[in-house]
Amino acid sequence: MLDKKLQIKMANTLRVLCAEMVQKANSGHPGAPMGLADLAVVLSQHINVDPTHSQWLNRDRLVFSGGHCSALVYSLLHLWGFDVTLEDLQSFRQLGSKTPGHPEFGHTHGVEITTGPLGQGVANAVGFAMASKYAQNILGKEVINHFVFCLCGDGDLQEGISYEACSLAGHHQLDNLILIYDSNAITIEGDTQIAMSENVKMRFEAQGFEVLECDGYCFDSLNQTFDKAKSSKQPTLIIAHTIIGKNAHTLEGSHKTHGSPLGAEVLAQSKQNMGFDSEQSFQISQEVLESFRQTMHRGIAMYQQWETTISQDTQAKIQELQNPDLSAIEYPTFQEGTQIATRVSNGEILNAIAKKHQGFLGGSADLGPSNNTLLKNEGDFPNGRNLHFGIREHAMGAICNGIANYGLFLPYCATFFVFSDYMSASVRVASIMKSQVWYIWTHDSIGVGEDGATHQPIEQLTHFRAMPNLYVFRPADANENLACVKVALTLKAPSAFVLSRQNLEVLPSTNQDRVAKGGYALCECENPDVILVATGSEVKCALESAKILENEGKRVRVVSMPSLELFREQSQEYQDSVLSNRDRTIAIEASRGLEWYEYANQVVGMQSFGASGKGNELFEHFGINVKTTLEVARKICQ
């Protein structure tokens, strides 16, 4: 342990840096960073990271679930030796800086994952811990033995996603997970007692955690608590009793420090009280800097030691996980004219990938047999690759973000498409990061049938297609499904597969090569009188309608559009060659379909929620059929 006086100086340096960053930006959250400064000093003496090899596989992972605490994140990264300069701290929250308002993966050196919506980071940390456990299982405990630290606050623990994630962590006894609860009893509206009176300690003990409590300002207590947490056989929650805005003069302990600058007068007096020159800004003494840099020096030494211990075979395994030979995958084949639901064909494809890609793993929110996501002969986590998330869609998505960002694995997760709403926040964060996570969303339309409106997605396609960096695939048949998967394997971004419950005929003219363009002509003609564009089960409706119109002497082009996102990435020339005349284009899709008006004059789609009844009867009832398509097409052709 460092000298106590030095530790106090280090903590106060952090406090002042964070407060000054927020003050200079005139925006941000000084309260939590100031309250956590002492704990951050002790964490610096326990965490193992190497800024010179920031992707070292066996590094400890640090997640700030309270992403608003970013001033502390950036201050620590700077002091630990990452590529975050003092000038970057001074540019906090400014356009184009390395130090945005909430930490962003890939944007700032040393940030492990993008956090923002409260509770996401807790579930991300569980994902990191699960990835670490599986990596340890296949690579060995001498190769993977790091910890996952997660700093969270009252807001994180009030969000339901944290309950879901921690329930799963306790179930799997993730002893590599250490949650650090900044228990300052303050949220934006004031004291937590206005909305929260539960016993957090008892809650986590009931979920299978070891719970340790400590004074957030006693260095000896903090150090001993970290030692106990690292030797626990359970996931650990450290309840650190802190004071928001610690040492913030008259604002210490006030909820006013949460999301606003301290103000020049309070900041100047606070600095003076802590022994800093109130006239100078961003002061870091050489003694303090050298003390924080011990984190880097220790990490460099540990990395070098680790490098000498892993064998060539282990290095080869790691390389194979990070760069799998996708050409070795033996995909299933699907015969034209056969009937197979895309959820079923997708299950066969997932299993084919798993046989050749050791880093491919995932599961479902208690719907594996229905989503067809179980990997055969692979066993269950932590010894196998089948992840059973339980009925926890909120946490499932965020856990997979952690698994994806771990650096070895391609995770997938699955549920019914209508429940994708529960996952929206984590899908959005994955899209911001461009993390390669796969979402398997089955039961894609009113074709769900008797379960009724509550289980029939009609607006979800529009929602997720509006999300940047997310590739949404709705294949027309098994062969298009296979082609979509092959494309998704090459994308450094999240992908969503929206799949049918009902059987779909394997069509004669789906073109796997052209699926990579997002949309293509199934039935081509020059100067069409009408263009019918469709996805999923509605492609068959478009083909049947085209035959009737052609018998009536009309020139008809039928376009399958499994991915609007891929189509938009093509040249304007290609897009115009496929959808050449908006005024004569009809989109057919059993969804709200508002996005289709970019390309189509009219949409044969859903104008209301669904209903309970047999799937085929519902398509007729709501007019998603040949009859309606012909009526619209004939008017266009007049």
Coordinates of N, CA, C and O in Angstrom, one line a residue, residues 15-16 19-20 23 34 247-251 261-281 283:
R15 N -10.2 14.3 -8.0 CA -11.4 15.2 -7.7 C -11.3 16.5 -8.5 O -12.2 16.9 -9.2
V16 N -10.2 17.1 -8.4 CA -10.0 18.4 -9.0 C -10.0 18.3 -10.5 O -10.6 19.1 -11.2
A19 N -13.6 17.8 -11.6 CA -14.4 19.0 -11.5 C -14.0 20.1 -12.5 O -14.9 20.8 -13.0
E20 N -12.7 20.2 -12.8 CA -12.3 21.2 -13.7 C -12.7 20.8 -15.2 O -13.0 21.7 -16.0
Q23 N -16.3 21.8 -15.3 CA -16.4 23.3 -15.3 C -16.0 23.9 -16.6 O -16.7 24.8 -17.2
M34 N -16.1 12.7 -8.0 CA -15.5 13.2 -6.7 C -15.7 12.3 -5.6 O -14.9 12.1 -4.7
N247 N -15.7 16.7 -0.9 CA -14.8 17.8 -0.9 C -15.2 19.0 -1.8 O -14.4 19.9 -2.1
A248 N -16.5 19.0 -2.2 CA -17.0 20.1 -3.1 C -17.5 21.2 -2.3 O -18.6 21.8 -2.5
H249 N -16.8 21.6 -1.2 CA -17.1 22.7 -0.4 C -18.6 22.7 0.1 O -19.0 21.7 0.6
T250 N -19.3 23.7 -0.2 CA -20.7 23.8 0.3 C -21.7 22.8 -0.4 O -22.8 22.6 0.0
L251 N -21.2 22.2 -1.5 CA -22.1 21.3 -2.3 C -21.8 19.9 -2.0 O -22.5 19.0 -2.6
P261 N -22.0 21.6 -13.4 CA -20.7 22.1 -12.9 C -20.9 22.7 -11.5 O -21.9 23.2 -11.1
L262 N -19.8 22.6 -10.7 CA -19.8 23.2 -9.4 C -20.0 24.7 -9.3 O -20.5 25.3 -8.4
G263 N -19.5 25.3 -10.4 CA -19.5 26.8 -10.4 C -18.1 27.3 -10.0 O -17.4 26.7 -9.2
A264 N -17.7 28.4 -10.6 CA -16.3 28.9 -10.4 C -15.9 29.1 -9.0 O -14.9 28.8 -8.5
E265 N -16.9 29.7 -8.2 CA -16.6 30.0 -6.8 C -16.4 28.8 -6.0 O -15.4 28.7 -5.2
V266 N -17.3 27.9 -6.1 CA -17.3 26.6 -5.3 C -16.0 25.8 -5.7 O -15.3 25.3 -4.8
L267 N -15.7 25.8 -7.0 CA -14.6 25.0 -7.5 C -13.3 25.6 -6.9 O -12.4 24.9 -6.4
A268 N -13.2 26.9 -6.9 CA -12.0 27.6 -6.4 C -11.8 27.3 -5.0 O -10.7 27.0 -4.5
Q269 N -12.8 27.4 -4.2 CA -12.7 27.2 -2.8 C -12.4 25.7 -2.5 O -11.7 25.4 -1.5
S270 N -13.0 24.8 -3.3 CA -12.8 23.4 -3.1 C -11.3 23.1 -3.3 O -10.7 22.3 -2.6
K271 N -10.8 23.6 -4.4 CA -9.3 23.4 -4.7 C -8.4 23.9 -3.6 O -7.5 23.3 -3.2
Q272 N -8.8 25.1 -3.1 CA -8.0 25.7 -2.0 C -8.0 24.8 -0.8 O -7.0 24.6 -0.1
N273 N -9.2 24.3 -0.5 CA -9.4 23.4 0.7 C -8.6 22.1 0.6 O -8.2 21.6 1.6
M274 N -8.4 21.7 -0.6 CA -7.7 20.4 -0.9 C -6.2 20.7 -1.1 O -5.4 19.7 -1.4
G275 N -5.7 21.9 -1.0 CA -4.3 22.2 -1.1 C -3.8 22.5 -2.5 O -2.6 22.4 -2.8
F276 N -4.7 22.9 -3.4 CA -4.4 23.2 -4.8 C -4.4 24.7 -5.0 O -5.2 25.4 -4.3
D277 N -3.6 25.2 -5.9 CA -3.6 26.6 -6.3 C -4.9 26.9 -7.0 O -5.2 26.3 -8.1
S278 N -5.8 27.7 -6.5 CA -7.1 28.0 -7.1 C -7.0 28.8 -8.4 O -7.9 28.9 -9.1
E279 N -5.8 29.3 -8.7 CA -5.6 30.1 -9.9 C -5.1 29.2 -11.0 O -5.1 29.7 -12.2
Q280 N -4.6 28.0 -10.8 CA -4.1 27.1 -11.8 C -5.1 26.0 -12.0 O -5.8 25.6 -11.1
S281 N -5.1 25.5 -13.3 CA -6.0 24.4 -13.6 C -5.2 23.2 -14.1 O -4.1 23.3 -14.7
Q283 N -3.8 20.6 -12.6 CA -2.5 20.4 -12.0 C -2.3 18.9 -11.6 O -3.2 18.4 -10.9

